CSV table of C-alpha atoms and ligand atoms in Angstrom, one decimal:
chain,number,residue,atom,x,y,z
A,1,VAL,CA,4.3,19.9,25.8
A,2,GLN,CA,6.1,18.3,22.7
A,3,SER,CA,4.1,15.1,23.1
A,4,SER,CA,0.9,16.5,23.2
A,5,ARG,CA,1.1,17.9,19.9
A,6,LEU,CA,-0.3,15.4,17.2
A,7,PRO,CA,2.3,13.8,15.1
A,8,HIS,CA,0.8,14.8,12.0
A,9,ARG,CA,1.0,18.7,13.1
A,10,ASP,CA,4.8,18.6,12.9
A,11,ALA,CA,4.7,18.9,9.3
A,12,PRO,CA,6.4,22.1,8.4
A,13,PRO,CA,4.2,24.5,6.5
A,14,GLN,CA,5.6,23.8,3.0
A,15,PHE,CA,3.9,20.2,3.6
A,16,SER,CA,0.5,21.4,4.0
A,17,THR,CA,-2.4,21.2,1.4
A,18,PRO,CA,-5.3,23.1,1.4
A,19,LEU,CA,-6.8,20.6,4.1
A,20,CYS,CA,-3.9,20.9,6.6
A,21,PRO,CA,-3.5,24.5,7.5
A,22,PRO,CA,-0.2,25.6,8.7
A,23,VAL,CA,0.8,25.1,12.1
A,24,SER,CA,3.2,27.3,14.0
A,25,PRO,CA,5.9,27.0,15.0
A,26,PRO,CA,6.9,23.9,12.7
A,27,PRO,CA,9.7,22.0,14.5
A,28,GLY,CA,12.5,20.6,11.9
A,29,ARG,CA,13.4,17.0,11.5
A,30,GLY,CA,16.0,17.6,14.1
A,31,ASP,CA,13.5,18.0,16.8
A,32,ARG,CA,11.6,15.0,15.5
A,33,ARG,CA,14.5,12.8,15.7
A,34,ARG,CA,15.5,14.1,19.2
A,35,ARG,CA,11.9,13.2,20.4
A,36,MET,CA,12.1,9.9,18.8
A,37,ALA,CA,15.5,9.2,20.5
A,38,ALA,CA,14.1,10.5,23.6
A,39,ALA,CA,11.3,8.0,23.5
A,40,GLY,CA,13.7,5.1,22.6
A,41,ALA,CA,13.7,5.2,18.9
A,42,ALA,CA,16.4,3.0,17.2
A,43,THR,CA,18.2,6.0,15.8
A,44,PRO,CA,20.3,7.7,18.6
A,45,VAL,CA,20.6,11.7,18.5
A,46,GLY,CA,22.5,13.0,15.7
A,47,ALA,CA,23.0,9.8,14.1
A,48,ALA,CA,21.6,9.2,10.4
A,49,PRO,CA,18.7,6.4,10.4
A,50,ARG,CA,19.8,2.9,9.2
A,51,VAL,CA,17.4,2.3,6.5
A,52,GLY,CA,17.3,-1.4,5.3
A,53,LEU,CA,16.9,-2.0,1.5
A,54,LEU,CA,16.1,-5.5,0.4
A,55,TYR,CA,16.6,-6.0,-3.4
A,56,ASP,CA,17.3,-9.7,-4.6
A,57,ASP,CA,17.5,-10.4,-8.3
A,58,ARG,CA,15.9,-14.0,-7.5
A,59,MET,CA,12.6,-12.5,-7.1
A,60,CYS,CA,12.8,-11.5,-11.0
A,61,ALA,CA,12.4,-15.3,-11.7
A,62,HIS,CA,8.6,-15.0,-11.5
A,63,ALA,CA,7.3,-13.9,-15.0
A,64,THR,CA,4.7,-15.1,-17.6
A,65,PRO,CA,5.3,-18.4,-18.8
A,66,ASP,CA,5.8,-17.5,-22.6
A,67,GLY,CA,7.0,-14.1,-22.1
A,68,GLU,CA,3.8,-12.5,-22.9
A,69,LYS,CA,3.4,-8.8,-21.9
A,70,HIS,CA,2.0,-8.4,-18.1
A,71,PRO,CA,2.0,-5.2,-16.0
A,72,GLU,CA,3.5,-7.3,-13.0
A,73,ASN,CA,6.8,-8.2,-14.5
A,74,PRO,CA,10.3,-8.1,-13.4
A,75,GLU,CA,11.4,-5.0,-15.0
A,76,ARG,CA,9.3,-3.5,-12.1
A,77,LEU,CA,12.2,-4.4,-9.6
A,78,ARG,CA,14.9,-3.6,-11.8
A,79,ALA,CA,13.6,-0.3,-12.6
A,80,ILE,CA,13.4,0.7,-9.2
A,81,ARG,CA,16.9,-0.7,-8.4
A,82,ARG,CA,18.3,1.4,-11.2
A,83,LYS,CA,17.0,4.2,-10.1
A,84,LEU,CA,18.1,4.1,-6.3
A,85,ASP,CA,21.6,3.4,-7.7
A,86,ALA,CA,21.4,6.4,-10.1
A,87,GLU,CA,20.3,8.7,-7.5
A,88,GLY,CA,22.9,7.4,-4.9
A,89,VAL,CA,20.1,6.6,-2.5
A,90,ALA,CA,20.7,2.7,-2.2
A,91,SER,CA,24.5,3.1,-1.2
A,92,ARG,CA,23.1,5.0,1.9
A,93,CYS,CA,20.9,2.1,2.7
A,94,VAL,CA,21.8,-1.1,4.6
A,95,ASP,CA,21.8,-3.7,1.8
A,96,MET,CA,19.7,-6.9,2.7
A,97,LYS,CA,19.3,-10.1,0.6
A,98,ALA,CA,16.2,-12.2,0.5
A,99,LYS,CA,15.5,-15.3,2.6
A,100,GLU,CA,12.8,-18.1,1.8
A,101,ALA,CA,10.1,-18.0,4.3
A,102,LYS,CA,9.7,-21.1,6.5
A,103,GLU,CA,6.5,-22.9,5.9
A,104,LYS,CA,5.5,-22.9,9.4
A,105,TYR,CA,5.6,-18.9,9.2
A,106,ILE,CA,3.4,-19.1,6.0
A,107,ALA,CA,1.0,-21.5,7.5
A,108,SER,CA,-0.3,-18.7,10.0
A,109,VAL,CA,-2.0,-17.4,7.0
A,110,HIS,CA,-2.3,-19.8,4.3
A,111,THR,CA,-3.9,-23.4,4.4
A,112,PRO,CA,-1.9,-26.5,3.7
A,113,ASN,CA,-3.4,-26.9,0.4
A,114,HIS,CA,-2.4,-23.3,-0.8
A,115,ILE,CA,1.2,-23.6,0.3
A,116,LYS,CA,1.5,-27.1,-1.3
A,117,LEU,CA,0.3,-25.8,-4.4
A,118,ILE,CA,2.8,-22.6,-4.5
A,119,ARG,CA,5.6,-24.8,-3.3
A,120,ASP,CA,5.0,-27.4,-6.1
A,121,ILE,CA,3.8,-25.1,-9.0
A,122,SER,CA,7.2,-24.7,-10.3
A,123,SER,CA,8.3,-28.4,-10.3
A,124,LYS,CA,8.7,-30.4,-13.5
A,125,GLU,CA,6.0,-32.5,-12.9
A,126,TYR,CA,3.4,-29.5,-13.1
A,127,ASP,CA,4.9,-28.1,-16.7
A,128,TYR,CA,1.8,-29.5,-18.4
A,129,ARG,CA,-0.8,-28.3,-16.0
A,130,ARG,CA,0.8,-25.0,-14.9
A,131,ASN,CA,-1.1,-22.8,-17.1
A,132,LYS,CA,-4.5,-24.8,-16.4
A,133,THR,CA,-4.0,-24.4,-12.9
A,134,ALA,CA,-3.2,-20.7,-13.2
A,135,ARG,CA,-6.7,-20.2,-15.1
A,136,LYS,CA,-8.5,-21.5,-12.3
A,137,PHE,CA,-7.7,-18.3,-10.1
A,138,ASN,CA,-8.5,-14.7,-10.7
A,139,SER,CA,-5.6,-12.8,-12.3
A,140,ILE,CA,-2.8,-15.2,-11.8
A,141,TYR,CA,0.1,-16.6,-13.7
A,142,PHE,CA,2.7,-19.3,-12.9
A,143,ASN,CA,6.0,-20.1,-14.4
A,144,GLU,CA,9.2,-22.3,-13.3
A,145,GLY,CA,10.3,-19.5,-11.1
A,146,SER,CA,7.2,-18.7,-9.3
A,147,SER,CA,7.6,-20.8,-6.1
A,148,GLU,CA,10.9,-19.5,-5.2
A,149,SER,CA,9.9,-15.9,-5.8
A,150,ALA,CA,6.9,-16.3,-3.7
A,151,PHE,CA,8.6,-17.8,-0.6
A,152,LEU,CA,11.3,-15.3,-1.0
A,153,ALA,CA,8.9,-12.4,-1.1
A,154,ALA,CA,7.2,-13.6,2.0
A,155,GLY,CA,10.6,-14.3,3.8
A,156,SER,CA,11.9,-10.9,2.9
A,157,VAL,CA,9.2,-9.0,4.5
A,158,ILE,CA,9.7,-11.2,7.6
A,159,GLU,CA,13.4,-10.6,7.3
A,160,VAL,CA,13.4,-6.7,7.5
A,161,ALA,CA,10.3,-6.7,9.9
A,162,GLU,CA,12.2,-8.5,12.4
A,163,LYS,CA,15.5,-6.3,12.0
A,164,VAL,CA,13.3,-3.0,12.5
A,165,ALA,CA,11.4,-4.5,15.3
A,166,ALA,CA,14.7,-5.6,17.0
A,167,GLY,CA,15.9,-1.9,16.6
A,168,GLU,CA,18.6,-3.1,14.3
A,169,LEU,CA,17.2,-0.8,11.6
A,170,SER,CA,15.4,2.3,11.9
A,171,SER,CA,13.0,1.5,9.0
A,172,ALA,CA,13.3,-0.7,5.9
A,173,ILE,CA,12.0,-1.1,2.5
A,174,ALA,CA,11.3,-4.9,0.8
A,175,LEU,CA,11.4,-4.6,-2.8
A,176,VAL,CA,9.4,-7.7,-3.3
A,177,ARG,CA,7.5,-9.5,-6.0
A,178,PRO,CA,4.9,-11.2,-6.5
A,179,PRO,CA,2.9,-8.7,-4.4
A,180,GLY,CA,0.8,-10.2,-1.6
A,181,HIS,CA,-2.4,-8.0,-0.5
A,182,HIS,CA,-5.1,-9.8,-2.8
A,183,ALA,CA,-3.7,-13.6,-1.8
A,184,GLU,CA,-6.4,-15.1,0.5
A,185,HIS,CA,-6.3,-17.7,3.1
A,186,ASN,CA,-6.8,-20.7,0.5
A,187,GLU,CA,-6.1,-18.9,-2.9
A,188,PRO,CA,-3.5,-16.9,-4.8
A,189,MET,CA,-5.3,-13.7,-6.5
A,190,GLY,CA,-4.9,-10.6,-8.3
A,191,PHE,CA,-1.2,-11.1,-9.1
A,192,CYS,CA,-0.3,-12.1,-5.7
A,193,LEU,CA,0.6,-15.7,-4.4
A,194,PHE,CA,1.3,-15.4,-0.6
A,195,ASN,CA,0.1,-12.5,1.4
A,196,ASN,CA,3.5,-11.3,2.5
A,197,VAL,CA,2.7,-8.4,4.9
A,198,ALA,CA,0.1,-10.5,6.6
A,199,ILE,CA,2.7,-13.3,7.0
A,200,ALA,CA,4.9,-10.8,8.7
A,201,ALA,CA,2.7,-9.3,10.8
A,202,ASN,CA,1.6,-12.8,12.4
A,203,TYR,CA,5.4,-13.6,12.7
A,204,LEU,CA,5.9,-10.6,14.9
A,205,LEU,CA,2.7,-11.0,16.8
A,206,ASN,CA,2.9,-14.9,17.2
A,207,GLU,CA,6.7,-16.2,16.9
A,208,ARG,CA,8.5,-13.3,18.5
A,209,PRO,CA,7.1,-12.2,21.7
A,210,ASP,CA,10.6,-11.2,22.9
A,211,LEU,CA,10.5,-8.1,20.4
A,212,GLY,CA,7.6,-6.6,22.3
A,213,ILE,CA,5.5,-6.1,19.2
A,214,ASN,CA,2.0,-6.0,20.8
A,215,LYS,CA,0.1,-3.6,18.1
A,216,ILE,CA,0.6,-3.2,14.5
A,217,LEU,CA,-0.7,-0.7,12.1
A,218,ILE,CA,-1.0,-2.1,8.7
A,219,VAL,CA,-1.5,1.0,6.0
A,220,ASP,CA,-2.4,-0.3,2.5
A,221,TRP,CA,-2.1,2.6,0.0
A,222,ASP,CA,-2.0,0.3,-3.2
A,223,VAL,CA,-5.1,1.7,-5.3
A,224,HIS,CA,-6.8,-1.7,-4.8
A,225,HIS,CA,-8.2,-2.9,-1.8
A,226,GLY,CA,-6.3,-5.2,0.2
A,227,ASN,CA,-8.8,-7.9,0.6
A,228,GLY,CA,-6.7,-10.8,1.6
A,229,THR,CA,-5.1,-8.8,4.5
A,230,GLN,CA,-8.5,-7.2,5.8
A,231,LYS,CA,-10.1,-10.9,5.9
A,232,MET,CA,-6.6,-12.3,8.0
A,233,PHE,CA,-7.3,-9.5,10.7
A,234,TYR,CA,-10.9,-9.0,10.6
A,235,SER,CA,-11.4,-10.1,14.3
A,236,ASP,CA,-8.1,-9.2,15.5
A,237,PRO,CA,-7.6,-6.0,17.5
A,238,ARG,CA,-3.9,-6.3,17.6
A,239,VAL,CA,-3.8,-5.4,14.0
A,240,LEU,CA,-5.2,-2.2,12.8
A,241,PHE,CA,-5.9,-2.4,9.0
A,242,PHE,CA,-6.4,0.7,7.0
A,243,SER,CA,-6.9,0.6,3.3
A,244,VAL,CA,-7.4,3.4,1.0
A,245,HIS,CA,-8.5,2.5,-2.7
A,246,ARG,CA,-10.7,2.9,-5.6
A,247,PHE,CA,-14.1,1.4,-5.0
A,248,ASP,CA,-16.1,3.1,-7.6
A,249,TYR,CA,-19.3,1.7,-5.9
A,250,GLY,CA,-17.9,-1.7,-6.2
A,251,SER,CA,-16.9,-1.7,-9.9
A,252,PHE,CA,-13.3,-1.6,-9.1
A,253,TYR,CA,-10.9,-4.5,-8.6
A,254,PRO,CA,-11.3,-6.9,-6.8
A,255,CYS,CA,-14.9,-5.8,-7.3
A,256,GLU,CA,-16.1,-7.0,-3.9
A,257,GLY,CA,-18.4,-5.1,-1.4
A,258,ASP,CA,-16.2,-5.9,1.5
A,259,ALA,CA,-13.9,-2.9,0.3
A,260,SER,CA,-16.9,-0.7,1.4
A,261,HIS,CA,-16.5,1.7,4.6
A,262,CYS,CA,-19.1,-0.5,6.4
A,263,PHE,CA,-16.6,-3.3,6.7
A,264,ILE,CA,-15.1,-2.3,10.0
A,265,GLY,CA,-14.1,-5.7,11.7
A,266,GLU,CA,-16.0,-8.0,13.8
A,267,GLY,CA,-15.8,-9.3,17.4
A,268,ALA,CA,-12.8,-8.2,19.4
A,269,GLY,CA,-11.6,-6.6,16.0
A,270,GLU,CA,-14.5,-4.3,15.7
A,271,GLY,CA,-13.3,-0.9,14.7
A,272,TYR,CA,-9.9,-2.0,13.8
A,273,ASN,CA,-10.8,-2.4,10.2
A,274,ILE,CA,-10.8,0.8,8.2
A,275,ASN,CA,-11.6,1.5,4.4
A,276,VAL,CA,-11.5,4.5,2.4
A,277,PRO,CA,-13.2,3.7,-0.6
A,278,TRP,CA,-13.0,6.3,-3.4
A,279,GLU,CA,-15.8,7.1,-5.8
A,280,HIS,CA,-13.8,7.6,-8.8
A,281,GLY,CA,-10.3,7.8,-10.3
A,282,LYS,CA,-8.3,10.9,-10.7
A,283,CYS,CA,-7.6,11.3,-7.1
A,284,SER,CA,-4.6,13.6,-6.1
A,285,ASP,CA,-2.1,14.1,-3.3
A,286,ALA,CA,-4.8,16.2,-1.8
A,287,ASP,CA,-7.4,13.5,-1.6
A,288,TYR,CA,-4.9,11.4,0.0
A,289,VAL,CA,-3.6,14.0,2.6
A,290,ALA,CA,-7.1,14.6,3.5
A,291,ALA,CA,-7.7,10.8,4.2
A,292,TRP,CA,-4.7,11.0,6.3
A,293,ASP,CA,-5.5,14.2,8.3
A,294,HIS,CA,-9.0,13.5,9.0
A,295,VAL,CA,-9.1,9.4,9.2
A,296,LEU,CA,-5.9,7.6,9.3
A,297,LEU,CA,-3.7,10.0,11.6
A,298,PRO,CA,-6.1,10.6,14.4
A,299,ILE,CA,-6.8,6.8,14.6
A,300,ALA,CA,-3.1,6.0,14.6
A,301,GLU,CA,-2.5,8.6,17.2
A,302,ALA,CA,-5.0,7.1,19.4
A,303,PHE,CA,-4.0,3.2,18.5
A,304,ASP,CA,-0.3,4.1,19.1
A,305,PRO,CA,1.2,1.2,17.0
A,306,ASP,CA,4.7,-0.5,18.0
A,307,ILE,CA,5.3,-0.9,14.3
A,308,ILE,CA,3.9,0.1,10.9
A,309,LEU,CA,3.6,-2.3,8.0
A,310,LEU,CA,3.2,-0.4,4.8
A,311,SER,CA,1.5,-2.3,1.8
A,312,ALA,CA,3.2,0.0,-0.5
A,313,GLY,CA,1.8,-0.3,-3.9
A,314,PHE,CA,2.3,2.7,-6.3
A,315,ASP,CA,-0.6,2.0,-8.7
A,316,ALA,CA,-2.2,5.1,-7.5
A,317,ALA,CA,1.0,7.1,-9.0
A,318,MET,CA,0.4,9.5,-11.8
A,319,GLY,CA,0.9,7.6,-15.1
A,320,ASP,CA,-0.1,4.3,-13.6
A,321,PRO,CA,-2.0,2.1,-16.4
A,322,LEU,CA,-4.2,0.4,-14.2
A,323,GLY,CA,-4.9,2.9,-11.3
A,324,GLY,CA,-6.0,6.0,-12.9
A,325,CYS,CA,-5.2,8.3,-9.7
A,326,CYS,CA,-2.4,10.7,-9.8
A,327,ILE,CA,-0.2,10.7,-6.7
A,328,THR,CA,3.2,12.4,-7.3
A,329,PRO,CA,6.3,11.4,-5.7
A,330,ASP,CA,6.2,14.4,-3.6
A,331,GLY,CA,2.8,13.2,-2.4
A,332,TYR,CA,3.9,9.7,-1.5
A,333,ALA,CA,6.8,11.6,0.2
A,334,LEU,CA,4.4,13.5,2.4
A,335,LEU,CA,2.2,10.8,3.2
A,336,LEU,CA,5.2,8.8,4.4
A,337,THR,CA,6.7,11.7,6.5
A,338,LYS,CA,3.3,12.1,8.2
A,339,LEU,CA,3.5,8.2,9.2
A,340,LEU,CA,6.9,8.7,10.5
A,341,GLY,CA,5.8,10.4,13.9
A,342,PHE,CA,4.3,6.9,15.1
A,343,ALA,CA,5.7,3.6,16.3
A,344,LYS,CA,9.1,5.6,16.9
A,345,GLY,CA,9.5,5.7,13.0
A,346,ARG,CA,9.6,1.9,12.7
A,347,ILE,CA,8.1,1.5,9.2
A,348,VAL,CA,8.3,-1.1,6.9
A,349,MET,CA,7.5,-0.9,3.4
A,350,ALA,CA,6.6,-3.9,1.3
A,351,LEU,CA,6.1,-3.5,-2.3
A,352,GLU,CA,2.7,-4.3,-3.8
A,353,GLY,CA,1.3,-3.2,-7.0
A,354,GLY,CA,2.6,-0.2,-9.3
A,355,TYR,CA,2.9,-0.7,-12.9
A,356,ASN,CA,4.4,2.4,-14.7
A,357,LEU,CA,8.2,1.6,-14.4
A,358,LYS,CA,8.9,5.6,-14.0
A,359,SER,CA,6.4,6.2,-11.8
A,360,ILE,CA,7.2,3.4,-9.4
A,361,ALA,CA,11.1,4.3,-9.4
A,362,ASN,CA,10.5,8.0,-8.9
A,363,SER,CA,7.9,7.5,-6.1
A,364,LEU,CA,10.1,4.8,-4.4
A,365,CYS,CA,13.1,6.9,-4.5
A,366,ALA,CA,11.4,9.9,-2.9
A,367,CYS,CA,10.2,7.7,-0.1
A,368,THR,CA,13.5,6.1,0.4
A,369,LYS,CA,15.2,10.0,0.7
A,370,VAL,CA,12.4,10.4,3.5
A,371,LEU,CA,13.3,7.4,5.6
A,372,LEU,CA,16.9,8.3,5.1
A,373,GLY,CA,16.2,11.7,6.9
A,374,ASP,CA,16.6,14.1,4.0
A,375,ASN,CA,14.5,17.5,4.1
A,376,PHE,CA,12.0,17.9,1.2
A,377,THR,CA,10.0,20.4,0.2
A,378,TYR,CA,6.6,19.7,-1.5
A,379,ASN,CA,6.8,21.0,-4.8
A,380,SER,CA,4.0,19.3,-6.8
A,381,PRO,CA,1.0,21.6,-8.2
A,382,ARG,CA,-1.3,22.3,-5.2
A,383,MET,CA,-4.6,20.2,-6.0
A,384,GLN,CA,-7.9,20.7,-4.4
A,385,PRO,CA,-9.6,17.5,-2.9
A,386,PHE,CA,-12.9,16.2,-4.6
A,387,GLU,CA,-16.3,16.9,-3.1
A,388,SER,CA,-16.7,13.2,-3.3
A,389,THR,CA,-13.6,12.7,-0.9
A,390,TRP,CA,-15.1,15.0,1.6
A,391,ARG,CA,-18.3,12.8,1.4
A,392,VAL,CA,-16.3,9.8,1.7
A,393,ILE,CA,-14.3,11.0,4.6
A,394,GLN,CA,-17.4,11.9,6.6
A,395,MET,CA,-19.1,8.6,6.0
A,396,VAL,CA,-15.9,6.6,7.4
A,397,ARG,CA,-15.9,9.0,10.4
A,398,ASP,CA,-19.5,8.5,11.0
A,399,GLU,CA,-19.2,4.7,10.6
A,400,LEU,CA,-16.0,4.7,13.2
A,401,LYS,CA,-16.6,7.4,15.7
A,402,ALA,CA,-18.1,5.1,18.4
A,403,TYR,CA,-14.8,3.4,18.4
A,404,TRP,CA,-12.5,6.5,17.9
A,405,PRO,CA,-14.1,9.3,19.5
A,406,VAL,CA,-11.7,11.7,18.1
A,407,LEU,CA,-13.5,11.4,14.9
A,408,SER,CA,-16.7,13.0,16.5
A,409,SER,CA,-15.2,16.5,16.0
A,410,LYS,CA,-16.5,18.2,13.0
A,411,LEU,CA,-14.6,18.6,9.7
A,412,PRO,CA,-13.5,21.9,8.9
A,413,ASP,CA,-16.2,23.4,6.4
A,414,ASN,CA,-14.3,25.9,4.5
A,415,VAL,CA,-12.0,23.7,2.4
A,416,PRO,CA,-12.1,24.5,-1.2
A,417,LEU,CA,-13.3,21.4,-2.9
A,418,ARG,CA,-13.6,20.6,-6.7
A,419,SER,CA,-16.4,18.5,-8.6
A,420,ALA,CA,-16.2,14.8,-9.6
A,421,PRO,CA,-14.0,14.6,-12.7
A,422,SER,CA,-16.4,14.7,-15.6
A,423,TYR,CA,-16.2,12.0,-18.3
A,424,ILE,CA,-17.2,14.7,-20.9
A,425,GLU,CA,-14.4,13.2,-23.4
A,426,VAL,CA,-15.6,10.0,-23.0
A,427,ASN,CA,-19.1,10.7,-23.7
A,428,PHE,CA,-17.8,13.0,-26.8
A,429,ILE,CA,-16.2,9.7,-28.2
A,430,PHE,CA,-19.3,7.6,-27.8
A,431,LEU,CA,-21.2,10.5,-29.4
A,432,ILE,CA,-19.0,10.3,-32.5
A,433,PHE,CA,-19.2,6.6,-32.5
A,434,PHE,CA,-22.8,6.7,-32.7
A,435,LEU,CA,-23.1,9.4,-35.5
A,436,VAL,CA,-20.8,7.5,-37.8
A,437,THR,CA,-22.7,4.2,-37.0
A,438,LEU,CA,-25.8,6.2,-37.8
A,439,CYS,CA,-24.6,7.4,-41.1
A,440,TRP,CA,-23.6,4.0,-41.8
A,441,ASP,CA,-26.7,2.6,-41.5
A,442,LEU,CA,-28.5,5.6,-43.4
A,443,LEU,CA,-25.9,5.2,-46.3
A,444,GLY,CA,-26.0,1.6,-46.5
B,1,Q9C,N1,-10.6,-7.5,-15.6
B,1,Q9C,C1,-2.1,-5.7,-7.4
B,1,Q9C,O1,-2.1,-4.4,-7.8
B,1,Q9C,N2,-7.0,-6.7,-12.7
B,1,Q9C,N3,-2.9,-6.5,-8.2
B,1,Q9C,C2,-7.8,-7.6,-13.6
B,1,Q9C,C3,-9.6,-8.2,-14.9
B,1,Q9C,C4,-6.1,-7.3,-11.8
B,1,Q9C,C5,-3.7,-5.7,-9.1
B,1,Q9C,C6,-8.8,-7.0,-14.5
B,1,Q9C,C7,-5.4,-6.3,-10.9
B,1,Q9C,C8,-4.7,-6.8,-9.9
B,1,Q9C,C9,-1.2,-6.1,-6.6
B,2,ZN,ZN1,-2.7,-2.8,-7.0
């Protein structure tokens, strides 16, 4: 009867938020592993999971041309690596090195022009035009290391995804940059040059039928909408794309309407694109857990993916200078734990955004421990989800219930919620400013 239980119900009670009432009896991780093994997972009974960790200094070569400060900088990778080393976590993983992606694999996602641009951008002949070219795009910089980094980032996600799909690894983490999920068919954008995750997904589906990957779940928990990835699989039912992001009624980067919950895919892919668009910042573990429990996990259960590719940006983390949300490392660990119940635990994490060095290092460390099978207790302070979160989740469910009948059930109505963050401090500052200006005018 084990198999009839929803995977997300398997979390022990200390993992539950107000949204996820404790379910008894809670099976321990051992039980989960035994079940995974029985289902043919890569990890045999009793054995420690083999977690691939791909880190490569060569992806630090992509940097701003004249050393200007930029949130997406090489220190991000180094800070994560240092933390994983200091915690003794890296040595427990299977060490992997980056490989450049072959152009024919990138071509499944990007135009020949786009590939040529990224290939040539670091060449000497481009020295005088590099900055001018970068300015033609939205939030992009280039230097003489950009080409190599971009090809390595795409190749790295292919590399680890292949090993996980083949069962050589239980799961894997690719510490890559530049990130990928904003990169479009014919255009780098939003700090992203190639769409690393989309390239890896296409590689598994189209180039490696021998691996038996027919259905891929892409989960994008970066604080920004994964616009590039959404477009690439918009009419493809083999790829279920789920993105949870700040939307702020269309005013949050990338500021496009297609990040709204109404964009559900088209043609054969109708129902296979899911956006959970937050109305404002300050979203916490509780809001994300609510989106997991009431949207993502029921759909994942029905979709039953063969592998999960995680567009793992950490810019929704507490302390991030761009995101304005507050997921804790325990929160990320909990979200990841809830995903481990699917696809026999085959999860590939690919780094996307995340710009507070401490936050991304701590969050990734917590996630790595989850993949390694360490027990963890959710210790962050309990928060309540926002009222707006409940509303957004209901809208998403209404939009998608025709395709995923499990979403037709009624949401629990006894959940304690909190009201939207008030911007009273902000208004107060404007008031002072106004008064000072007024005095200035009167006196002068
Ligand atoms: N006013 C990733 O997290 N912000 N990209 C531009 C312009 C760009 C974020 C703001 C944010 C891109 C991968
Ligand atoms: Zn981002």
